[in-house]
């Protein structure tokens, strides 16, 4: 057989996502909705995954706390399986181009459009007028810059980020229409099965780093015994049947979702297995399945944090790779909008 010509290398799809360092530990929602997608995708894409420390700044954290949480968040991303040989892992503030692109996009974002962002409306209502800063208002534009600066085509996130992704798509389309094809219009990568993991104590609300009580939030860096206790006291409902019904049984449905995600089994299979069993059986099964996966992640993250230099090396390398891509986009954008070259 004659030699086949080597096919030209095709560029892998560019994928980007960031995680905010707003807590000492990430939680189960962050893991299933985001981190696990990053890890699954990284083998078949050109992945850029970062810690959104500039976004976290709008909560006005103590400087030492922000620094520590940034390292912890990066360590958990790596411990969850992100491989620095395959993916670019970086800290957002290490790449000044993010804020440079943000200003340009700010100028092309309508005040009305930014005012309609539901996360802004919810958070500003909670904080009150006097405690709402401009950073919270322009937060989605910085997020759009994070994505567009790498010309990402897919963005793995949880359901709560969908509206921000729509704004990003809109900004990309508007920019392209006015200045010529510059940005791919990015697609959200949101899995219906894990895009919205609910709080164990309040299954009507998403699991969140800013939950009023930690009792319903399963943390990656938590002692596995404590997490098992949280599952044991998860809110279910007054019935006895283990059945997936989000409207009438949000707590049980959330536990079934989590168990399905960690065992790879379907919800109907699990319903059949737990038919006639008590809620307690389901809770133990979920806690065991979750801990089997999370315990080694916790150990790896704590080891990386204790060791120190390896994490810094990975982030320095990531910054270098990310910066090269981001700077090139900013130069292109500055030129297109008419800023004079130096
Ligand atoms: P953050 O830090 O709140 O959350 C990180 C990721 O976890 C997902 N997530 C969930 N998924 C399922 N169930 C839940 N209960 C749950 N809670 C959180 C989030 O959707 C997110 O994917 N604005 C972003 C950070 C960001 C970003 C970006 C994301 C900044 N720039 C650019 C993508 C692209 C945020 O606050 O995520």
Short mmCIF file of N, CA and C in Angstrom, two decimals, residues 3 23 50 97 115 117 133 141 147 155 157 167 192 202-203 220 237 258 289 297:
data_model
loop_
_atom_site.label_atom_id
_atom_site.label_comp_id
_atom_site.label_asym_id
_atom_site.label_seq_id
_atom_site.Cartn_x
_atom_site.Cartn_y
_atom_site.Cartn_z
N UNK A 3 2.19 4.92 0.84
CA UNK A 3 2.08 5.70 2.08
C UNK A 3 0.94 6.72 1.97
N UNK A 23 -14.58 31.32 47.99
CA UNK A 23 -14.76 30.52 49.20
C UNK A 23 -13.49 29.72 49.45
N UNK A 50 -9.22 28.93 34.22
CA UNK A 50 -8.58 29.90 35.10
C UNK A 50 -9.34 30.19 36.38
N UNK A 97 -4.41 41.74 29.76
CA UNK A 97 -5.23 41.92 28.56
C UNK A 97 -6.73 41.72 28.84
N UNK A 115 -28.15 46.10 32.81
CA UNK A 115 -29.10 46.19 33.93
C UNK A 115 -30.05 45.00 33.98
N UNK A 117 -29.24 41.86 33.62
CA UNK A 117 -28.60 40.61 34.06
C UNK A 117 -29.20 40.19 35.41
N UNK A 133 -21.25 48.00 43.92
CA UNK A 133 -20.18 48.73 43.23
C UNK A 133 -20.26 48.54 41.71
N UNK A 141 -19.39 41.80 31.68
CA UNK A 141 -18.58 42.25 30.54
C UNK A 141 -17.15 41.73 30.70
N UNK A 147 -13.78 35.27 27.82
CA UNK A 147 -14.09 34.25 26.81
C UNK A 147 -13.59 34.67 25.44
N UNK A 155 -17.92 27.01 26.07
CA UNK A 155 -17.70 27.44 27.44
C UNK A 155 -18.46 26.52 28.40
N UNK A 157 -20.04 25.51 31.62
CA UNK A 157 -20.49 26.21 32.84
C UNK A 157 -21.76 25.53 33.35
N UNK A 167 -25.12 37.20 26.75
CA UNK A 167 -24.55 38.55 26.59
C UNK A 167 -23.24 38.48 25.80
N UNK A 192 -27.65 19.18 31.03
CA UNK A 192 -28.91 19.22 31.78
C UNK A 192 -28.83 18.37 33.05
N UNK A 202 -31.88 23.26 51.27
CA UNK A 202 -32.89 24.10 50.65
C UNK A 202 -32.94 23.73 49.16
N UNK A 203 -33.55 22.56 48.87
CA UNK A 203 -33.46 22.03 47.50
C UNK A 203 -34.17 22.86 46.44
N UNK A 220 -15.57 20.43 48.57
CA UNK A 220 -14.52 19.51 48.10
C UNK A 220 -13.42 19.31 49.14
N UNK A 237 -38.63 14.94 51.83
CA UNK A 237 -40.01 15.41 51.93
C UNK A 237 -40.77 14.41 52.79
N UNK A 258 -27.40 13.51 41.86
CA UNK A 258 -26.01 13.45 42.31
C UNK A 258 -25.51 12.00 42.24
N UNK A 289 -20.82 7.33 47.41
CA UNK A 289 -20.39 7.54 46.02
C UNK A 289 -19.64 8.87 45.89
N UNK A 297 -9.49 13.69 45.67
CA UNK A 297 -9.31 15.06 45.14
C UNK A 297 -8.87 15.96 46.29
#
